[in-house]
Every structure is written in structure tokens, then in C-alpha cells.
Short mmCIF file of C-alpha atoms and ligand atoms in Angstrom, two decimals:
data_model
loop_
_atom_site.label_atom_id
_atom_site.label_comp_id
_atom_site.label_asym_id
_atom_site.label_seq_id
_atom_site.Cartn_x
_atom_site.Cartn_y
_atom_site.Cartn_z
CA MET Q 1 0.00 0.00 0.00
CA LYS Q 2 1.96 2.95 -1.28
CA THR Q 3 1.15 6.66 -1.43
CA ALA Q 4 2.95 9.14 -3.69
CA ILE Q 5 3.23 12.80 -2.70
CA ILE Q 6 2.76 14.91 -5.82
CA GLY Q 7 2.37 18.55 -6.76
CA PHE Q 8 4.03 21.52 -8.39
CA ALA Q 9 7.49 22.83 -7.52
CA GLY Q 10 7.74 24.43 -4.11
CA SER Q 11 4.20 23.51 -3.03
CA GLY Q 12 5.50 22.01 0.23
CA LYS Q 13 5.74 18.30 -0.64
CA THR Q 14 9.10 17.70 1.00
CA SER Q 15 8.10 19.72 4.08
CA LEU Q 16 5.00 17.58 4.52
CA TYR Q 17 6.95 14.40 3.77
CA ALA Q 18 9.55 15.35 6.41
CA ALA Q 19 6.79 15.94 8.95
CA LEU Q 20 5.22 12.57 8.17
CA ALA Q 21 8.43 10.56 8.03
CA GLY Q 22 10.39 12.22 10.85
CA ASN Q 23 14.00 11.10 11.09
CA ALA Q 24 13.61 8.59 8.28
CA ALA Q 25 13.11 11.50 5.87
CA ALA Q 26 16.77 12.49 6.02
CA GLN Q 27 17.90 9.13 4.62
CA SER Q 28 15.53 8.60 1.73
CA ASP Q 29 12.57 9.94 -0.21
CA ARG Q 30 10.60 6.83 0.70
CA ALA Q 31 9.54 5.98 4.24
CA MET Q 32 7.22 3.89 6.35
CA ILE Q 33 5.05 6.05 8.57
CA LYS Q 34 3.31 4.89 11.70
CA VAL Q 35 -0.47 5.15 11.85
CA PRO Q 36 -1.46 6.58 15.25
CA GLU Q 37 -3.83 4.25 17.09
CA PRO Q 38 -5.32 5.61 20.33
CA ARG Q 39 -7.42 2.43 20.67
CA LEU Q 40 -4.27 0.60 21.74
CA ASP Q 41 -4.08 2.61 24.97
CA PRO Q 42 -6.55 0.59 27.08
CA LEU Q 43 -4.90 -2.61 25.84
CA ILE Q 44 -1.48 -1.31 26.85
CA ARG Q 45 -2.83 -0.55 30.32
CA LEU Q 46 -4.33 -4.04 30.60
CA PHE Q 47 -1.35 -6.04 29.36
CA THR Q 48 1.70 -3.81 30.04
CA PRO Q 49 3.34 -5.49 27.03
CA LYS Q 50 7.07 -5.63 26.31
CA LYS Q 51 6.45 -4.16 22.90
CA VAL Q 52 3.91 -1.93 21.16
CA THR Q 53 3.81 -2.00 17.37
CA LEU Q 54 1.81 0.26 15.06
CA THR Q 55 0.56 -0.33 11.55
CA GLU Q 56 2.62 1.49 8.93
CA ILE Q 57 1.93 2.86 5.49
CA GLU Q 58 4.49 3.74 2.85
CA VAL Q 59 4.89 7.25 1.45
CA GLN Q 60 7.16 8.49 -1.30
CA ASP Q 61 8.17 12.08 -1.97
CA THR Q 62 8.45 13.06 -5.65
CA LYS Q 63 10.14 15.93 -7.44
CA GLY Q 64 8.02 18.96 -8.13
CA ALA Q 65 6.93 19.84 -11.62
CA SER Q 66 7.32 23.36 -12.94
CA SER Q 67 3.83 24.80 -13.22
CA LYS Q 68 4.21 25.25 -16.96
CA GLY Q 69 3.17 22.15 -18.83
CA GLY Q 70 1.61 20.32 -15.92
CA LEU Q 71 3.05 17.48 -13.87
CA GLY Q 72 4.96 16.05 -16.82
CA GLU Q 73 5.25 12.60 -18.35
CA LYS Q 74 8.09 11.49 -16.08
CA ILE Q 75 6.14 11.97 -12.86
CA LEU Q 76 2.91 10.62 -14.31
CA THR Q 77 4.76 7.42 -15.23
CA GLU Q 78 6.51 7.24 -11.88
CA ILE Q 79 3.28 7.38 -9.88
CA ARG Q 80 1.35 4.78 -11.88
CA PRO Q 81 2.19 1.84 -9.58
CA PHE Q 82 1.03 3.69 -6.45
CA ASP Q 83 -2.23 2.94 -4.66
CA CYS Q 84 -3.01 6.46 -3.53
CA LEU Q 85 -1.99 10.07 -4.20
CA LEU Q 86 -1.29 12.84 -1.72
CA ALA Q 87 -1.37 16.06 -3.73
CA VAL Q 88 0.05 19.18 -2.08
CA LEU Q 89 -1.34 22.53 -3.27
CA ASP Q 90 0.49 25.82 -2.76
CA GLY Q 91 -1.83 28.14 -0.90
CA PHE Q 92 0.86 29.83 1.21
CA SER Q 93 3.24 31.61 -1.15
CA GLY Q 94 0.68 33.87 -2.79
CA LEU Q 95 2.37 33.04 -6.10
CA HIS Q 96 -0.11 30.39 -7.13
CA ASP Q 97 -3.80 29.70 -6.93
CA PRO Q 98 -4.22 26.34 -5.18
CA GLU Q 99 -7.58 25.69 -6.83
CA GLY Q 100 -5.89 26.31 -10.19
CA GLN Q 101 -3.16 23.81 -9.25
CA ARG Q 102 -5.79 21.28 -8.30
CA ARG Q 103 -7.54 21.69 -11.65
CA GLU Q 104 -4.24 21.28 -13.48
CA ILE Q 105 -3.43 18.09 -11.60
CA GLU Q 106 -6.90 16.70 -12.31
CA ALA Q 107 -6.55 17.58 -16.00
CA ASP Q 108 -3.14 15.86 -16.17
CA LEU Q 109 -4.46 12.65 -14.62
CA ILE Q 110 -7.49 12.65 -16.92
CA ILE Q 111 -5.50 13.33 -20.11
CA SER Q 112 -2.95 10.67 -19.25
CA ASP Q 113 -5.71 8.09 -18.71
CA LEU Q 114 -7.48 9.13 -21.91
CA SER Q 115 -4.35 8.57 -23.96
CA VAL Q 116 -3.91 5.08 -22.45
CA ILE Q 117 -7.54 4.30 -23.32
CA GLU Q 118 -7.26 5.59 -26.89
CA LYS Q 119 -4.18 3.45 -27.52
CA ARG Q 120 -5.82 0.39 -26.05
CA LEU Q 121 -9.03 0.89 -28.03
CA GLU Q 122 -7.03 1.16 -31.24
CA ARG Q 123 -5.39 -2.12 -30.37
CA VAL Q 124 -8.73 -3.72 -29.57
CA ALA Q 125 -10.12 -2.54 -32.92
CA SER Q 126 -7.23 -4.02 -34.86
CA ASP Q 127 -7.42 -7.29 -32.91
CA LYS Q 128 -11.12 -7.48 -33.65
CA LYS Q 129 -10.42 -7.35 -37.37
CA LYS Q 130 -8.01 -10.27 -37.04
CA ALA Q 131 -10.21 -12.49 -34.89
CA LYS Q 132 -13.18 -11.74 -32.65
CA ALA Q 133 -11.92 -14.17 -29.99
CA LEU Q 134 -8.90 -11.97 -29.30
CA VAL Q 135 -11.14 -9.34 -27.73
CA ASP Q 136 -12.84 -9.43 -24.36
CA PRO Q 137 -16.13 -7.59 -24.94
CA ARG Q 138 -16.39 -6.67 -21.25
CA GLU Q 139 -13.02 -4.94 -21.35
CA GLU Q 140 -14.05 -2.98 -24.41
CA GLU Q 141 -17.31 -1.96 -22.77
CA CYS Q 142 -15.50 -0.79 -19.62
CA LEU Q 143 -12.99 1.17 -21.69
CA LEU Q 144 -15.77 2.91 -23.58
CA ARG Q 145 -17.56 3.80 -20.36
CA ALA Q 146 -14.30 5.06 -18.85
CA ARG Q 147 -13.68 7.21 -21.92
CA GLU Q 148 -17.12 8.73 -21.54
CA VAL Q 149 -16.44 9.67 -17.90
CA LEU Q 150 -13.06 11.21 -18.74
CA GLU Q 151 -14.36 13.08 -21.76
CA SER Q 152 -16.88 14.79 -19.53
CA ASP Q 153 -13.91 16.03 -17.46
CA ARG Q 154 -14.53 13.73 -14.54
CA PRO Q 155 -11.87 11.51 -12.95
CA LEU Q 156 -12.52 7.75 -12.96
CA ARG Q 157 -12.71 7.77 -9.16
CA ALA Q 158 -16.01 9.64 -9.55
CA ASP Q 159 -17.46 6.33 -10.74
CA GLN Q 160 -16.29 3.96 -8.02
CA ASP Q 161 -17.75 0.84 -9.68
CA LEU Q 162 -15.86 1.56 -12.86
CA ALA Q 163 -12.68 2.51 -10.98
CA ALA Q 164 -12.77 -0.90 -9.28
CA ALA Q 165 -13.75 -2.93 -12.36
CA PRO Q 166 -11.44 -5.97 -12.66
CA GLU Q 167 -11.24 -5.42 -16.45
CA LEU Q 168 -9.56 -2.04 -15.83
CA LYS Q 169 -7.35 -2.90 -12.85
CA GLY Q 170 -4.29 -3.70 -14.94
CA PHE Q 171 -4.18 -0.23 -16.50
CA ARG Q 172 -3.60 1.40 -13.10
CA PHE Q 173 -5.46 4.50 -14.24
CA LEU Q 174 -4.20 7.62 -12.46
CA SER Q 175 -7.56 9.31 -12.09
CA ALA Q 176 -8.98 6.11 -10.58
CA LYS Q 177 -6.58 6.31 -7.63
CA PRO Q 178 -7.92 7.78 -4.41
CA VAL Q 179 -6.48 11.21 -3.74
CA LEU Q 180 -6.01 13.37 -0.68
CA TYR Q 181 -5.59 17.04 -1.50
CA ALA Q 182 -3.49 18.78 1.16
CA TRP Q 183 -4.18 22.51 0.91
CA ASN Q 184 -0.95 23.94 2.17
CA LEU Q 185 -2.13 27.27 3.59
CA ASP Q 186 -0.23 29.85 5.56
CA GLU Q 187 -1.03 29.79 9.24
CA GLN Q 188 -3.34 32.81 8.93
CA GLY Q 189 -5.37 31.58 5.98
CA PHE Q 190 -7.12 28.61 7.53
CA ALA Q 191 -10.48 30.10 8.44
CA ASP Q 192 -11.64 31.89 5.33
CA ARG Q 193 -10.91 29.42 2.58
CA THR Q 194 -13.75 27.56 0.96
CA MET Q 195 -12.76 24.13 -0.14
CA PRO Q 196 -14.30 21.64 -2.54
CA GLU Q 197 -16.42 19.00 -0.88
CA ASP Q 198 -15.06 15.50 -0.39
CA GLY Q 199 -16.24 13.10 -3.07
CA PRO Q 200 -15.86 9.39 -3.79
CA GLY Q 201 -12.17 8.54 -3.35
CA GLU Q 202 -11.36 12.22 -2.83
CA VAL Q 203 -10.63 14.05 0.42
CA HIS Q 204 -9.59 17.65 1.15
CA VAL Q 205 -7.54 18.65 4.20
CA THR Q 206 -6.00 21.99 5.17
CA VAL Q 207 -2.49 21.93 6.57
CA SER Q 208 0.54 24.11 7.07
CA ALA Q 209 3.40 21.96 5.84
CA ARG Q 210 6.00 24.27 7.36
CA LEU Q 211 4.30 24.32 10.76
CA GLU Q 212 4.02 20.53 10.69
CA ARG Q 213 7.68 20.14 9.84
CA ASP Q 214 8.69 22.47 12.68
CA LEU Q 215 6.30 20.75 15.04
CA ALA Q 216 7.61 17.29 14.15
CA GLU Q 217 11.02 18.38 15.42
CA ILE Q 218 9.69 19.30 18.87
CA THR Q 219 9.33 16.20 20.99
CA ASP Q 220 8.97 17.79 24.43
CA PRO Q 221 5.19 17.95 25.15
CA GLU Q 222 5.41 21.24 27.11
CA GLU Q 223 7.39 22.90 24.37
CA ARG Q 224 4.89 21.63 21.79
CA LYS Q 225 2.03 23.16 23.73
CA MET Q 226 3.78 26.51 23.91
CA PHE Q 227 4.65 26.45 20.21
CA LEU Q 228 1.03 25.69 19.26
CA GLY Q 229 -0.31 28.23 21.76
CA ASP Q 230 1.87 31.00 20.34
CA LEU Q 231 0.47 30.31 16.88
CA GLY Q 232 -3.08 29.93 18.16
CA VAL Q 233 -3.49 26.52 16.52
CA SER Q 234 -5.20 23.64 18.26
CA GLY Q 235 -2.95 20.82 17.13
CA SER Q 236 -1.18 18.96 14.40
CA ALA Q 237 -3.02 18.01 11.22
CA LEU Q 238 -0.77 15.01 10.62
CA GLU Q 239 -2.93 12.48 12.45
CA ARG Q 240 -5.93 13.54 10.42
CA ILE Q 241 -3.99 13.28 7.18
CA ILE Q 242 -2.64 9.84 8.05
CA SER Q 243 -6.00 8.50 9.14
CA ARG Q 244 -7.76 9.86 6.03
CA LEU Q 245 -5.04 8.29 3.84
CA TYR Q 246 -5.48 4.99 5.62
CA ASP Q 247 -9.17 5.20 4.92
CA LEU Q 248 -8.63 6.10 1.25
CA LEU Q 249 -6.36 3.08 0.89
CA GLY Q 250 -9.40 0.99 1.85
CA LEU Q 251 -7.85 -0.29 5.04
CA VAL Q 252 -9.34 -1.11 8.43
CA THR Q 253 -7.42 -1.90 11.61
CA PHE Q 254 -7.63 -4.93 13.82
CA LEU Q 255 -5.81 -5.24 17.12
CA THR Q 256 -3.99 -8.03 18.90
CA ALA Q 257 -3.02 -7.98 22.56
CA GLY Q 258 -0.86 -10.04 24.88
CA GLU Q 259 1.94 -9.70 27.41
CA LYS Q 260 4.56 -9.87 24.66
CA GLU Q 261 3.08 -7.38 22.27
CA VAL Q 262 0.12 -5.10 21.73
CA ARG Q 263 -0.25 -4.30 18.08
CA SER Q 264 -2.40 -2.77 15.34
CA TRP Q 265 -2.62 -4.46 11.94
CA PRO Q 266 -3.86 -3.27 8.54
CA LEU Q 267 -6.47 -5.22 6.61
CA LYS Q 268 -8.28 -4.52 3.34
CA ARG Q 269 -11.87 -3.64 4.17
CA GLY Q 270 -14.26 -6.55 3.68
CA LEU Q 271 -11.77 -9.37 4.29
CA THR Q 272 -12.43 -12.33 6.57
CA ALA Q 273 -10.93 -13.59 9.83
CA PRO Q 274 -8.61 -16.16 8.16
CA GLU Q 275 -7.34 -13.43 5.83
CA ALA Q 276 -6.63 -11.24 8.85
CA ALA Q 277 -4.73 -14.17 10.35
CA GLY Q 278 -2.72 -14.29 7.12
CA VAL Q 279 -1.56 -10.72 7.66
CA ILE Q 280 0.15 -11.91 10.85
CA HIS Q 281 1.52 -15.18 9.47
CA SER Q 282 0.57 -17.54 6.65
CA ASP Q 283 0.75 -20.49 9.10
CA ILE Q 284 -1.97 -18.95 11.25
CA GLN Q 285 -4.17 -18.60 8.17
CA LYS Q 286 -3.49 -22.17 7.05
CA GLY Q 287 -4.19 -23.62 10.49
CA PHE Q 288 -7.07 -21.25 11.26
CA ILE Q 289 -9.71 -22.73 13.57
CA ARG Q 290 -11.57 -19.82 15.12
CA ALA Q 291 -11.16 -16.16 15.94
CA GLU Q 292 -11.97 -14.89 19.39
CA VAL Q 293 -13.29 -11.39 18.75
CA LEU Q 294 -14.01 -8.49 21.09
CA ALA Q 295 -15.26 -5.23 19.63
CA TYR Q 296 -13.32 -2.20 20.84
CA ALA Q 297 -16.48 -0.49 22.16
CA ASP Q 298 -17.29 -3.64 24.18
CA LEU Q 299 -13.82 -3.65 25.73
CA LEU Q 300 -14.31 -0.02 26.76
CA ALA Q 301 -17.67 -0.83 28.32
CA CYS Q 302 -16.37 -3.91 30.18
CA LYS Q 303 -12.84 -2.64 31.01
CA ASP Q 304 -11.33 -6.14 30.76
CA PHE Q 305 -11.61 -9.44 28.90
CA LYS Q 306 -12.93 -11.38 31.90
CA THR Q 307 -16.00 -9.16 32.28
CA ALA Q 308 -16.52 -9.19 28.52
CA LYS Q 309 -16.51 -12.98 28.56
CA GLU Q 310 -19.01 -13.12 31.46
CA ARG Q 311 -21.33 -10.82 29.54
CA GLY Q 312 -21.01 -12.95 26.44
CA LEU Q 313 -19.36 -10.20 24.40
CA LEU Q 314 -16.22 -12.19 23.60
CA ARG Q 315 -17.42 -13.89 20.42
CA LEU Q 316 -16.13 -17.01 18.71
CA GLU Q 317 -16.16 -16.39 14.97
CA GLY Q 318 -15.50 -18.77 12.08
CA LYS Q 319 -14.01 -18.68 8.58
CA GLU Q 320 -16.74 -16.49 7.08
CA TYR Q 321 -16.54 -13.68 9.63
CA VAL Q 322 -15.80 -10.28 8.07
CA VAL Q 323 -13.39 -8.35 10.31
CA LYS Q 324 -14.56 -4.93 11.50
CA ASP Q 325 -12.47 -1.88 12.22
CA GLY Q 326 -11.29 -1.99 15.84
CA ASP Q 327 -11.87 -5.72 16.40
CA ILE Q 328 -9.55 -7.13 19.05
CA ILE Q 329 -8.74 -10.63 17.86
CA THR Q 330 -7.11 -13.74 19.32
CA PHE Q 331 -6.63 -16.43 16.70
CA ARG Q 332 -6.96 -20.11 17.50
CA PHE Q 333 -5.04 -22.25 15.08
CA ASN Q 334 -3.30 -25.57 14.47
CA VAL Q 335 0.27 -25.72 13.25
N1 GTP I 1 5.45 30.01 4.98
C1 GTP I 1 5.40 28.75 4.56
N2 GTP I 1 6.41 28.25 3.84
C2 GTP I 1 6.35 26.98 3.41
C3 GTP I 1 5.24 26.16 3.72
N3 GTP I 1 5.45 24.94 3.16
C4 GTP I 1 6.63 25.02 2.53
N4 GTP I 1 7.19 26.23 2.68
C5 GTP I 1 8.49 26.68 2.15
O1 GTP I 1 8.47 26.58 0.74
C6 GTP I 1 9.71 26.10 0.25
C7 GTP I 1 9.50 24.85 -0.57
O2 GTP I 1 9.03 23.82 0.27
P1 GTP I 1 9.30 22.28 -0.06
O3 GTP I 1 8.65 21.50 1.00
O4 GTP I 1 10.72 22.02 -0.32
O5 GTP I 1 8.48 22.15 -1.41
P2 GTP I 1 8.51 20.96 -2.45
O6 GTP I 1 7.13 20.84 -2.97
O7 GTP I 1 9.12 19.75 -1.90
O8 GTP I 1 9.44 21.57 -3.59
P3 GTP I 1 10.12 20.77 -4.82
O9 GTP I 1 10.57 19.45 -4.32
O10 GTP I 1 11.20 21.66 -5.27
O11 GTP I 1 9.03 20.67 -5.84
C8 GTP I 1 10.58 25.88 1.48
O12 GTP I 1 11.40 27.01 1.65
C9 GTP I 1 9.59 25.76 2.60
O13 GTP I 1 10.13 26.16 3.83
C10 GTP I 1 4.20 26.72 4.52
O14 GTP I 1 3.21 26.05 4.85
N5 GTP I 1 4.32 28.01 4.90
MG1 MG I 2 10.69 18.54 -2.64
#
């Protein structure tokens, strides 16, 4: 699950990347970032584990494009394998219009996808002449529908069914990827900016990349409070950005707890208990018997596992069970 940070030159990509990646940012333009998980706290109190481990997602900083001529072929090719885009818009320098930058990025993604579709449709047409069997009619139908969406200036993500169609998966269409727009505003400009509404696969967040980078360097909690107080800001926007990204990637979190380790794990939304077991280890998936599941809200209500069990809230679930966000799971398995 990889996210690419994109945008025009000087929009604040590297500042935001440095804030997200912390120390790791100095070594490389690619880093694993920890997903904050406050729901681990009661589990940590209960188990006082030796180790606490957080789910991570991968982010990659990219080079900025000059605003003339759009993002450019090189970057558009580079980001094709990514699952999600984090687009940083310059709303702080006063040199650019962030809404204009957003429209340019959207246009670039759409045009790039259109050209892939045109090429493919030409190929399909010539295959059809040779032999009908060479062509999958469902693929052709999806391509035609996708072209219609793009030609009306909408990204493929606007049609979530089409964006997820198995016939189109292999093309890795750029405008089908979920995108988080980070409106990089100066610290004064937060209140009075109107932003586009969130849409399918599209989220808008305001941030000050510079403030976040400075804040990431302050570890002392008192000093942090003073720094934020002086600026009159309530807190960091990083957690919100990370959790919205996590959501856009289509991930939910399940938790495991014991004396050795308390841990959060990522899972594609809609997957089952054995598949969750497979995230931990393929042996646990292979030998899966049952999952002992406690919903996070039920743990909060009961305070501990014993009470939850007495109240019948610790459930035994089988192979078909679809894991929910916040499930605390103990797997029973044979090796
Ligand atoms: N005042 C202010 N300055 C910022 C903010 N974000 C970035 N800057 C400054 O803008 C300049 C460019 O920021 P970068 O984070 O390097 O931008 P970038 O998008 O990585 O730039 P390229 O990689 O060259 O495309 C730096 O001098 C930053 O300190 C912000 O929110 N407020
Ligand atoms: Mg940069």
C-alpha cells in the first residue's frame, strides 16, 4: 500500500513528507510512517506489554513539476504503480492559486488516462479485425464507459464501480486512484478558505506543511504546547492526514493484545478472519480454527476481557466472519 506525494514545484511536498516521516526523511525519499492508534491505549494498560507496534503505510516524496506544462510525463509514469496520491497545493506563497493547481493536476491525470484508453481501443479494434476471440467484450465496454467519464472532465474515481472494475485494474489508471488534497495554507489563511467538498475517493484537508515540519522536530510535550499556543493553533493536522489516507487506501485496523506485544494491523476492508490471520503469518491462516473477537467499544464498556466474557461479548467467529475496524482478535489455530 503505497502513497505518492505529488504537486508543483515548491508547493511544500518535501516539508509535509519530512513531517510525516520524521528522522527517516533524512535518509531517503521513501519511508514507512506509523499510523497513530489511540485504541491501543486501554490494551497497553491491561497487558503492560514488552512491545507496542503500530501499523505502517508507505509514502514516497516526488520531485516537483514546474507549473508550466503540468506534472509532466516522467512523474505521471513514476506514480502509476502507487495505490493512492497525496497532492500538495500551494496556498501559502501567494504566487499560485491552489484551486488552479488542483484543476491542473486533475486535468493531467485525466488526459494521461485518456491517452492510455485511446491506444488500447485502437489495439482492440485491430485485434477485432483479425479475430473476434482476441477481444474481451467486457473490457471494451468498460474502456468505452471510462472514456465517456473522462471526456466529460470527470476523474474515474467519480465512478467507483468503474474505478474498481477488474477489467480495468491492470491499466492502473491515475484518475482512478484515491487522492487526498493537502491545501498547504499559511497559518493565517485557515479560516476563510472555501474548499471543494469531499467526493468518492477524494478528500480535502488543510495543513501548514511548514508548521508541521517544525512541530515534528519538537518532541517535548510542554514545548509543543507553547509552540502551538503561540500560533493559536489547536494541534497537528498530521494524524488527520494519516487516518484519512489509511481510509482512502481501503484499510481497516484490527488489534492483537498479549503480554509480549500489543499491536495494530492493517487489513483490506471486507476481508475475513482467516485473511486477517494471514496478515500476521501464513501459518496462522493455514491452520485457522476460530477467531476470538471483542469489539473495541465492548472492551471499553467492560474494562477487561474477563468481564466481557461473562457478559457474552467475547465472540467465537468462524471462517466467514468479516473483520470490522477496531476488532480485538485472538486467533486459534493448528500448526
Ligand atoms: N510560509 C510557509 N512556507 C512553506 C510552507 N510549506 C513550505 N514552505 C516553504 O516553501 C519552500 C518549498 O518547500 P518544499 O517542502 O521544499 O516544497 P517541495 O514541494 O518539496 O518543492 P520541490 O521538491 O522543489 O518541488 C521551502 O522554503 C519551505 O520552507 C508553509 O506552509 N508556509
Ligand atoms: Mg521537494
